[in-house]
Short mmCIF file of N, CA and C and ligand atoms in Angstrom, two decimals:
data_model
loop_
_atom_site.label_atom_id
_atom_site.label_comp_id
_atom_site.label_asym_id
_atom_site.label_seq_id
_atom_site.Cartn_x
_atom_site.Cartn_y
_atom_site.Cartn_z
N MET T 253 133.35 90.22 -22.38
CA MET T 253 132.12 90.43 -23.17
C MET T 253 132.50 90.56 -24.64
N ARG T 254 131.90 89.75 -25.45
CA ARG T 254 132.18 89.81 -26.87
C ARG T 254 130.90 90.02 -27.64
N GLY T 255 131.10 90.40 -28.88
CA GLY T 255 129.93 90.56 -29.73
C GLY T 255 129.19 91.84 -29.46
N ARG T 256 128.10 92.02 -30.17
CA ARG T 256 127.32 93.24 -30.03
C ARG T 256 126.63 93.29 -28.66
N PRO T 257 126.69 94.47 -28.03
CA PRO T 257 125.94 94.56 -26.78
C PRO T 257 124.45 94.38 -27.05
N LYS T 258 123.81 93.71 -26.16
CA LYS T 258 122.37 93.48 -26.34
C LYS T 258 121.60 94.76 -26.09
N MET T 259 120.60 94.99 -26.91
CA MET T 259 119.68 96.08 -26.62
C MET T 259 118.94 95.72 -25.34
N ASP T 260 118.67 96.73 -24.54
CA ASP T 260 117.96 96.48 -23.29
C ASP T 260 116.59 95.84 -23.51
N ASP T 261 115.99 96.22 -24.64
CA ASP T 261 114.61 95.77 -24.82
C ASP T 261 114.53 94.57 -25.77
N SER T 262 115.65 93.90 -26.01
CA SER T 262 115.57 92.76 -26.91
C SER T 262 114.69 91.68 -26.28
N ARG T 263 113.90 91.08 -27.13
CA ARG T 263 112.94 90.09 -26.62
C ARG T 263 113.49 88.69 -26.83
N ASP T 264 114.32 88.27 -25.88
CA ASP T 264 114.96 86.97 -26.05
C ASP T 264 114.42 85.94 -25.06
N LYS T 265 113.35 86.28 -24.37
CA LYS T 265 112.70 85.31 -23.49
C LYS T 265 111.47 84.75 -24.20
N GLN T 266 111.31 83.47 -24.08
CA GLN T 266 110.14 82.87 -24.72
C GLN T 266 109.34 82.08 -23.72
N TYR T 267 108.03 82.21 -23.81
CA TYR T 267 107.15 81.39 -22.99
C TYR T 267 106.17 80.68 -23.90
N ARG T 268 105.87 79.48 -23.57
CA ARG T 268 104.77 78.80 -24.25
C ARG T 268 103.60 78.82 -23.30
N VAL T 269 102.51 79.38 -23.76
CA VAL T 269 101.33 79.51 -22.92
C VAL T 269 100.22 78.65 -23.49
N ARG T 270 99.70 77.77 -22.68
CA ARG T 270 98.59 76.92 -23.15
C ARG T 270 97.27 77.63 -22.94
N LEU T 271 96.44 77.62 -23.97
CA LEU T 271 95.12 78.23 -23.88
C LEU T 271 94.06 77.19 -24.21
N ASN T 272 92.93 77.28 -23.53
CA ASN T 272 91.81 76.46 -23.96
C ASN T 272 91.06 77.19 -25.09
N THR T 273 90.06 76.55 -25.63
CA THR T 273 89.37 77.13 -26.79
C THR T 273 88.75 78.48 -26.48
N GLU T 274 88.16 78.57 -25.30
CA GLU T 274 87.52 79.83 -24.91
C GLU T 274 88.56 80.95 -24.83
N GLU T 275 89.69 80.67 -24.23
CA GLU T 275 90.74 81.68 -24.11
C GLU T 275 91.31 82.03 -25.48
N ASP T 276 91.45 81.04 -26.33
CA ASP T 276 91.96 81.29 -27.67
C ASP T 276 91.00 82.17 -28.47
N ASP T 277 89.70 81.92 -28.29
CA ASP T 277 88.69 82.76 -28.93
C ASP T 277 88.81 84.20 -28.45
N MET T 278 89.05 84.37 -27.16
CA MET T 278 89.20 85.72 -26.60
C MET T 278 90.40 86.42 -27.23
N LEU T 279 91.49 85.69 -27.35
CA LEU T 279 92.72 86.26 -27.92
C LEU T 279 92.50 86.65 -29.37
N GLU T 280 91.86 85.77 -30.12
CA GLU T 280 91.56 86.03 -31.52
C GLU T 280 90.68 87.28 -31.66
N TYR T 281 89.67 87.34 -30.82
CA TYR T 281 88.74 88.47 -30.85
C TYR T 281 89.45 89.77 -30.52
N ALA T 282 90.20 89.77 -29.41
CA ALA T 282 90.88 91.00 -28.98
C ALA T 282 91.88 91.46 -30.03
N SER T 283 92.53 90.50 -30.67
CA SER T 283 93.50 90.83 -31.70
C SER T 283 92.83 91.42 -32.93
N GLN T 284 91.74 90.79 -33.34
CA GLN T 284 91.04 91.25 -34.54
C GLN T 284 90.43 92.62 -34.36
N VAL T 285 89.73 92.81 -33.24
CA VAL T 285 89.01 94.06 -33.03
C VAL T 285 89.96 95.24 -32.85
N THR T 286 91.09 94.99 -32.17
CA THR T 286 92.02 96.09 -31.92
C THR T 286 93.05 96.23 -33.03
N GLY T 287 93.16 95.23 -33.90
CA GLY T 287 94.17 95.26 -34.94
C GLY T 287 95.58 95.07 -34.39
N ARG T 288 95.70 94.52 -33.19
CA ARG T 288 97.01 94.27 -32.60
C ARG T 288 97.38 92.81 -32.74
N GLN T 289 98.67 92.57 -32.83
CA GLN T 289 99.12 91.19 -32.88
C GLN T 289 98.84 90.51 -31.55
N LYS T 290 98.67 89.20 -31.63
CA LYS T 290 98.35 88.45 -30.41
C LYS T 290 99.43 88.61 -29.35
N SER T 291 100.70 88.63 -29.78
CA SER T 291 101.79 88.80 -28.81
C SER T 291 101.65 90.15 -28.10
N GLU T 292 101.19 91.15 -28.86
CA GLU T 292 101.02 92.49 -28.29
C GLU T 292 99.88 92.51 -27.27
N VAL T 293 98.83 91.75 -27.57
CA VAL T 293 97.71 91.64 -26.63
C VAL T 293 98.22 91.06 -25.30
N PHE T 294 99.04 90.03 -25.39
CA PHE T 294 99.60 89.43 -24.18
C PHE T 294 100.47 90.43 -23.41
N ARG T 295 101.34 91.12 -24.15
CA ARG T 295 102.25 92.04 -23.48
C ARG T 295 101.50 93.17 -22.80
N ASN T 296 100.48 93.69 -23.49
CA ASN T 296 99.70 94.77 -22.89
C ASN T 296 98.98 94.31 -21.63
N ALA T 297 98.42 93.10 -21.71
CA ALA T 297 97.72 92.56 -20.54
C ALA T 297 98.70 92.40 -19.38
N LEU T 298 99.90 91.94 -19.70
CA LEU T 298 100.93 91.76 -18.67
C LEU T 298 101.30 93.09 -18.03
N LYS T 299 101.50 94.12 -18.87
CA LYS T 299 101.91 95.43 -18.34
C LYS T 299 100.83 96.00 -17.44
N GLU T 300 99.60 95.86 -17.86
CA GLU T 300 98.50 96.38 -17.06
C GLU T 300 98.44 95.65 -15.72
N TYR T 301 98.57 94.35 -15.77
CA TYR T 301 98.52 93.56 -14.54
C TYR T 301 99.68 93.90 -13.61
N TYR T 302 100.84 94.05 -14.21
CA TYR T 302 102.03 94.41 -13.44
C TYR T 302 101.81 95.71 -12.66
N GLN T 303 101.25 96.72 -13.36
CA GLN T 303 101.02 98.01 -12.70
C GLN T 303 100.03 97.86 -11.55
N LYS T 304 99.03 97.04 -11.76
CA LYS T 304 98.02 96.86 -10.71
C LYS T 304 98.62 96.15 -9.50
N VAL T 305 99.47 95.17 -9.74
CA VAL T 305 100.10 94.47 -8.63
C VAL T 305 101.03 95.42 -7.88
N ARG T 306 101.74 96.27 -8.61
CA ARG T 306 102.61 97.24 -7.95
C ARG T 306 101.81 98.17 -7.05
N VAL T 307 100.69 98.67 -7.59
CA VAL T 307 99.86 99.57 -6.80
C VAL T 307 99.34 98.85 -5.55
N ALA T 308 98.90 97.60 -5.75
CA ALA T 308 98.36 96.84 -4.62
C ALA T 308 99.45 96.60 -3.57
N GLU T 309 100.66 96.31 -4.00
CA GLU T 309 101.74 96.10 -3.05
C GLU T 309 102.07 97.39 -2.31
N TYR T 310 102.06 98.49 -3.06
CA TYR T 310 102.33 99.80 -2.48
C TYR T 310 101.35 100.12 -1.36
N THR T 311 100.09 99.77 -1.56
CA THR T 311 99.08 100.10 -0.56
C THR T 311 99.20 99.20 0.67
N GLN T 312 100.06 98.20 0.61
CA GLN T 312 100.31 97.38 1.80
C GLN T 312 101.32 98.05 2.73
N GLU T 313 102.03 99.06 2.21
CA GLU T 313 103.04 99.73 3.02
C GLU T 313 102.36 100.65 4.04
N ASP T 314 103.03 100.85 5.15
CA ASP T 314 102.41 101.59 6.25
C ASP T 314 102.20 103.07 5.93
N ASP T 315 103.09 103.62 5.11
CA ASP T 315 103.06 105.08 4.94
C ASP T 315 102.34 105.52 3.68
N TYR T 316 101.51 104.66 3.13
CA TYR T 316 100.85 105.09 1.90
C TYR T 316 99.65 105.97 2.22
N ASP T 317 99.28 106.81 1.26
CA ASP T 317 98.21 107.77 1.44
C ASP T 317 96.85 107.05 1.40
N GLU T 318 96.22 106.98 2.54
CA GLU T 318 94.97 106.21 2.63
C GLU T 318 93.83 106.83 1.83
N ASP T 319 93.99 108.10 1.49
CA ASP T 319 92.92 108.76 0.73
C ASP T 319 92.94 108.37 -0.74
N TRP T 320 93.98 107.70 -1.11
CA TRP T 320 94.14 107.32 -2.50
C TRP T 320 93.05 106.33 -2.86
N ASP T 321 92.21 106.73 -3.80
CA ASP T 321 91.09 105.86 -4.18
C ASP T 321 91.58 104.77 -5.13
N MET T 322 91.53 103.54 -4.65
CA MET T 322 91.99 102.43 -5.48
C MET T 322 91.01 102.13 -6.62
N GLY T 323 89.78 102.55 -6.40
CA GLY T 323 88.76 102.16 -7.38
C GLY T 323 88.57 100.66 -7.29
N GLY T 324 87.66 100.13 -8.03
CA GLY T 324 87.51 98.68 -8.06
C GLY T 324 87.59 98.26 -9.51
N ILE T 325 87.54 96.99 -9.74
CA ILE T 325 87.55 96.54 -11.12
C ILE T 325 86.18 96.81 -11.74
N SER T 326 86.14 96.88 -13.02
CA SER T 326 84.87 97.09 -13.72
C SER T 326 84.03 95.82 -13.66
N LEU T 327 82.76 95.99 -13.35
CA LEU T 327 81.84 94.84 -13.38
C LEU T 327 80.92 94.96 -14.60
N LYS T 328 81.34 95.72 -15.56
CA LYS T 328 80.57 95.83 -16.81
C LYS T 328 80.91 94.66 -17.71
N ARG T 329 79.89 94.05 -18.25
CA ARG T 329 80.10 92.95 -19.18
C ARG T 329 79.08 93.05 -20.30
N VAL T 330 79.46 92.57 -21.46
CA VAL T 330 78.51 92.43 -22.56
C VAL T 330 78.09 90.97 -22.60
N ILE T 331 76.82 90.73 -22.32
CA ILE T 331 76.31 89.37 -22.22
C ILE T 331 75.53 89.04 -23.49
N ASP T 332 75.90 87.93 -24.11
CA ASP T 332 75.21 87.53 -25.34
C ASP T 332 73.86 86.91 -25.01
N CYS T 333 72.82 87.39 -25.70
CA CYS T 333 71.49 86.83 -25.53
C CYS T 333 71.50 85.36 -25.94
N PRO T 334 70.94 84.47 -25.08
CA PRO T 334 70.97 83.03 -25.41
C PRO T 334 70.03 82.67 -26.57
N TYR T 335 69.17 83.59 -26.95
CA TYR T 335 68.23 83.30 -28.04
C TYR T 335 68.74 83.84 -29.37
N CYS T 336 69.09 85.13 -29.39
CA CYS T 336 69.44 85.74 -30.68
C CYS T 336 70.92 86.12 -30.78
N GLY T 337 71.64 86.04 -29.67
CA GLY T 337 73.07 86.32 -29.71
C GLY T 337 73.45 87.79 -29.61
N ALA T 338 72.46 88.66 -29.50
CA ALA T 338 72.77 90.09 -29.40
C ALA T 338 73.50 90.40 -28.10
N GLY T 339 74.42 91.32 -28.15
CA GLY T 339 75.16 91.72 -26.96
C GLY T 339 74.32 92.66 -26.10
N ASN T 340 74.21 92.33 -24.81
CA ASN T 340 73.47 93.18 -23.87
C ASN T 340 74.46 93.73 -22.84
N GLY T 341 74.58 95.04 -22.78
CA GLY T 341 75.50 95.65 -21.83
C GLY T 341 74.93 95.62 -20.42
N MET T 342 75.68 95.08 -19.49
CA MET T 342 75.21 95.01 -18.10
C MET T 342 76.32 95.46 -17.17
N ASP T 343 75.92 96.19 -16.14
CA ASP T 343 76.87 96.62 -15.13
C ASP T 343 76.47 95.99 -13.80
N PHE T 344 77.15 94.92 -13.43
CA PHE T 344 76.74 94.15 -12.25
C PHE T 344 77.01 94.89 -10.94
N SER T 345 77.73 96.01 -11.02
CA SER T 345 77.92 96.79 -9.80
C SER T 345 76.60 97.40 -9.34
N GLU T 346 75.62 97.47 -10.25
CA GLU T 346 74.31 98.03 -9.89
C GLU T 346 73.58 97.14 -8.88
N ASP T 347 73.84 95.85 -8.91
CA ASP T 347 73.13 94.94 -8.01
C ASP T 347 73.95 93.67 -7.81
N CYS T 348 74.75 93.67 -6.77
CA CYS T 348 75.56 92.48 -6.48
C CYS T 348 75.87 92.40 -5.00
N ASP T 349 76.21 91.20 -4.55
CA ASP T 349 76.65 91.00 -3.17
C ASP T 349 78.17 90.95 -3.15
N THR T 350 78.74 91.55 -2.14
CA THR T 350 80.18 91.62 -2.04
C THR T 350 80.67 90.84 -0.82
N SER T 351 81.63 89.96 -1.04
CA SER T 351 82.25 89.28 0.10
C SER T 351 83.75 89.38 -0.03
N SER T 352 84.43 89.31 1.09
CA SER T 352 85.85 89.63 1.10
C SER T 352 86.64 88.71 2.01
N ASP T 353 87.79 88.27 1.55
CA ASP T 353 88.71 87.47 2.35
C ASP T 353 90.06 88.16 2.41
N GLU T 354 90.66 88.18 3.57
CA GLU T 354 91.97 88.81 3.69
C GLU T 354 93.04 87.84 3.20
N ARG T 355 93.87 88.30 2.30
CA ARG T 355 94.95 87.46 1.80
C ARG T 355 96.27 88.20 1.90
N GLN T 356 97.29 87.60 1.32
CA GLN T 356 98.65 88.13 1.44
C GLN T 356 98.76 89.61 1.01
N MET T 357 98.10 89.95 -0.10
CA MET T 357 98.18 91.32 -0.60
C MET T 357 96.86 92.04 -0.42
N GLY T 358 96.30 91.96 0.78
CA GLY T 358 95.04 92.66 1.05
C GLY T 358 93.85 91.80 0.71
N PRO T 359 92.69 92.44 0.62
CA PRO T 359 91.46 91.65 0.46
C PRO T 359 91.29 91.07 -0.94
N GLU T 360 90.73 89.88 -0.96
CA GLU T 360 90.23 89.30 -2.20
C GLU T 360 88.72 89.47 -2.16
N THR T 361 88.18 90.15 -3.15
CA THR T 361 86.76 90.48 -3.12
C THR T 361 86.03 89.73 -4.23
N THR T 362 84.91 89.12 -3.85
CA THR T 362 84.07 88.44 -4.82
C THR T 362 82.74 89.16 -4.93
N TYR T 363 82.40 89.54 -6.14
CA TYR T 363 81.12 90.19 -6.42
C TYR T 363 80.22 89.13 -7.05
N SER T 364 79.15 88.78 -6.36
CA SER T 364 78.26 87.78 -6.93
C SER T 364 76.90 88.40 -7.23
N PHE T 365 76.29 87.88 -8.25
CA PHE T 365 75.04 88.49 -8.72
C PHE T 365 74.13 87.41 -9.29
N ASP T 366 72.85 87.70 -9.24
CA ASP T 366 71.87 86.79 -9.82
C ASP T 366 70.74 87.65 -10.38
N TRP T 367 70.86 87.97 -11.64
CA TRP T 367 69.87 88.82 -12.30
C TRP T 367 68.88 87.89 -12.98
N GLU T 368 67.76 87.71 -12.29
CA GLU T 368 66.83 86.66 -12.72
C GLU T 368 66.03 87.02 -13.94
N ASP T 369 65.78 88.29 -14.12
CA ASP T 369 64.84 88.66 -15.18
C ASP T 369 65.44 89.73 -16.10
N CYS T 370 66.33 89.30 -16.97
CA CYS T 370 66.91 90.22 -17.94
C CYS T 370 66.10 90.13 -19.23
N GLU T 371 66.00 91.28 -19.89
CA GLU T 371 65.26 91.29 -21.15
C GLU T 371 66.22 91.70 -22.26
N CYS T 372 66.27 90.89 -23.29
CA CYS T 372 67.20 91.17 -24.39
C CYS T 372 66.84 92.48 -25.07
N CYS T 373 67.86 93.30 -25.32
CA CYS T 373 67.64 94.61 -25.94
C CYS T 373 67.24 94.46 -27.40
N SER T 374 67.46 93.28 -27.96
CA SER T 374 67.17 93.10 -29.38
C SER T 374 65.88 92.32 -29.62
N CYS T 375 65.78 91.10 -29.04
CA CYS T 375 64.62 90.25 -29.33
C CYS T 375 63.56 90.33 -28.23
N GLY T 376 63.88 90.93 -27.10
CA GLY T 376 62.89 91.12 -26.05
C GLY T 376 62.61 89.90 -25.20
N LYS T 377 63.28 88.78 -25.49
CA LYS T 377 63.06 87.60 -24.67
C LYS T 377 63.80 87.73 -23.34
N ARG T 378 63.33 86.91 -22.37
CA ARG T 378 63.90 87.04 -21.03
C ARG T 378 64.88 85.92 -20.74
N PHE T 379 65.86 86.25 -19.96
CA PHE T 379 66.84 85.25 -19.53
C PHE T 379 67.44 85.64 -18.20
N ARG T 380 68.17 84.70 -17.63
CA ARG T 380 68.75 84.89 -16.30
C ARG T 380 70.28 84.90 -16.41
N VAL T 381 70.88 85.83 -15.73
CA VAL T 381 72.34 85.92 -15.72
C VAL T 381 72.80 85.85 -14.27
N SER T 382 73.65 84.86 -13.96
CA SER T 382 74.14 84.74 -12.60
C SER T 382 75.62 84.38 -12.62
N GLY T 383 76.27 84.65 -11.52
CA GLY T 383 77.69 84.30 -11.44
C GLY T 383 78.44 85.20 -10.49
N TYR T 384 79.75 85.26 -10.69
CA TYR T 384 80.58 86.08 -9.82
C TYR T 384 81.82 86.55 -10.57
N ILE T 385 82.35 87.65 -10.08
CA ILE T 385 83.60 88.19 -10.59
C ILE T 385 84.50 88.43 -9.39
N CYS T 386 85.72 87.96 -9.48
CA CYS T 386 86.63 88.02 -8.33
C CYS T 386 87.76 89.01 -8.60
N GLU T 387 88.05 89.82 -7.59
CA GLU T 387 89.08 90.86 -7.68
C GLU T 387 90.19 90.57 -6.68
N TYR T 388 91.40 90.44 -7.15
CA TYR T 388 92.57 90.27 -6.27
C TYR T 388 93.84 90.37 -7.09
N PRO T 389 94.82 91.17 -6.62
CA PRO T 389 94.67 92.12 -5.52
C PRO T 389 93.72 93.26 -5.88
N VAL T 390 93.47 94.15 -4.91
CA VAL T 390 92.53 95.24 -5.15
C VAL T 390 92.87 95.97 -6.45
N GLY T 391 91.86 96.17 -7.28
CA GLY T 391 92.06 96.87 -8.53
C GLY T 391 92.40 95.96 -9.69
N ALA T 392 92.65 94.68 -9.41
CA ALA T 392 93.04 93.76 -10.49
C ALA T 392 92.01 92.62 -10.63
N TYR T 393 91.73 92.33 -11.84
CA TYR T 393 90.84 91.21 -12.16
C TYR T 393 91.50 89.89 -11.79
N ASN T 394 90.73 88.99 -11.21
CA ASN T 394 91.29 87.68 -10.88
C ASN T 394 90.65 86.58 -11.74
N TYR T 395 89.37 86.33 -11.55
CA TYR T 395 88.68 85.36 -12.40
C TYR T 395 87.18 85.59 -12.31
N GLU T 396 86.45 84.93 -13.15
CA GLU T 396 85.00 85.10 -13.12
C GLU T 396 84.30 83.87 -13.65
N GLN T 397 83.05 83.77 -13.31
CA GLN T 397 82.19 82.72 -13.84
C GLN T 397 80.82 83.36 -14.05
N ILE T 398 80.35 83.37 -15.28
CA ILE T 398 79.05 83.98 -15.55
C ILE T 398 78.22 83.00 -16.36
N ASP T 399 77.04 82.67 -15.84
CA ASP T 399 76.15 81.73 -16.52
C ASP T 399 74.91 82.45 -17.03
N VAL T 400 74.51 82.07 -18.23
CA VAL T 400 73.31 82.62 -18.84
C VAL T 400 72.33 81.48 -19.08
N GLU T 401 71.12 81.65 -18.58
CA GLU T 401 70.12 80.59 -18.72
C GLU T 401 68.88 81.12 -19.44
N GLU T 402 68.39 80.31 -20.34
CA GLU T 402 67.10 80.64 -20.97
C GLU T 402 65.97 80.33 -20.01
N TYR T 403 64.88 81.01 -20.20
CA TYR T 403 63.66 80.61 -19.49
C TYR T 403 62.96 79.57 -20.34
N ALA T 404 63.39 78.32 -20.22
CA ALA T 404 62.93 77.28 -21.13
C ALA T 404 61.43 77.03 -21.02
N ASP T 405 60.91 77.13 -19.80
CA ASP T 405 59.50 76.78 -19.62
C ASP T 405 58.57 77.98 -19.74
N LYS T 406 59.10 79.07 -20.25
CA LYS T 406 58.24 80.26 -20.40
C LYS T 406 58.05 80.57 -21.87
N GLU T 407 57.28 79.79 -22.54
CA GLU T 407 57.01 80.06 -23.95
C GLU T 407 56.00 81.19 -24.06
N GLU T 408 56.26 82.09 -24.99
CA GLU T 408 55.34 83.20 -25.17
C GLU T 408 54.80 83.23 -26.57
ZN1 ZN W 1 67.91 88.36 -27.92
#
């Protein structure tokens, strides 16, 4: 071994991650609002995900404490009004259908919802929010699809 010993935490691994425009917008937003560098946003997301996967793997073991409440992922979202753009806070856990598939690390759960008559908190117009949020492993976000539709034929 020659040269200076490496610090344990030296960051000498590099990944190139491709993002689409939507994902890039998310990164830009998260970075700006939190004042954190984009690389830091990635690292934090990774650490959080890592912990969730560890917990999920742990609960696959036979001797784990079944009383341990895993909680679920948050189904709270801020939905932009399709008319005025105002953010509307919604918690889809209030009204959703839950379906579950058994996978390698326990259940994969899909929460689907169809909120037909939402009223914007700012402009008062109505719109429909539908979609699903998928959780896998338990406690960890997997993916989601949320659609917002105007009531085009309901002129007031
Ligand atoms: Zn609005």
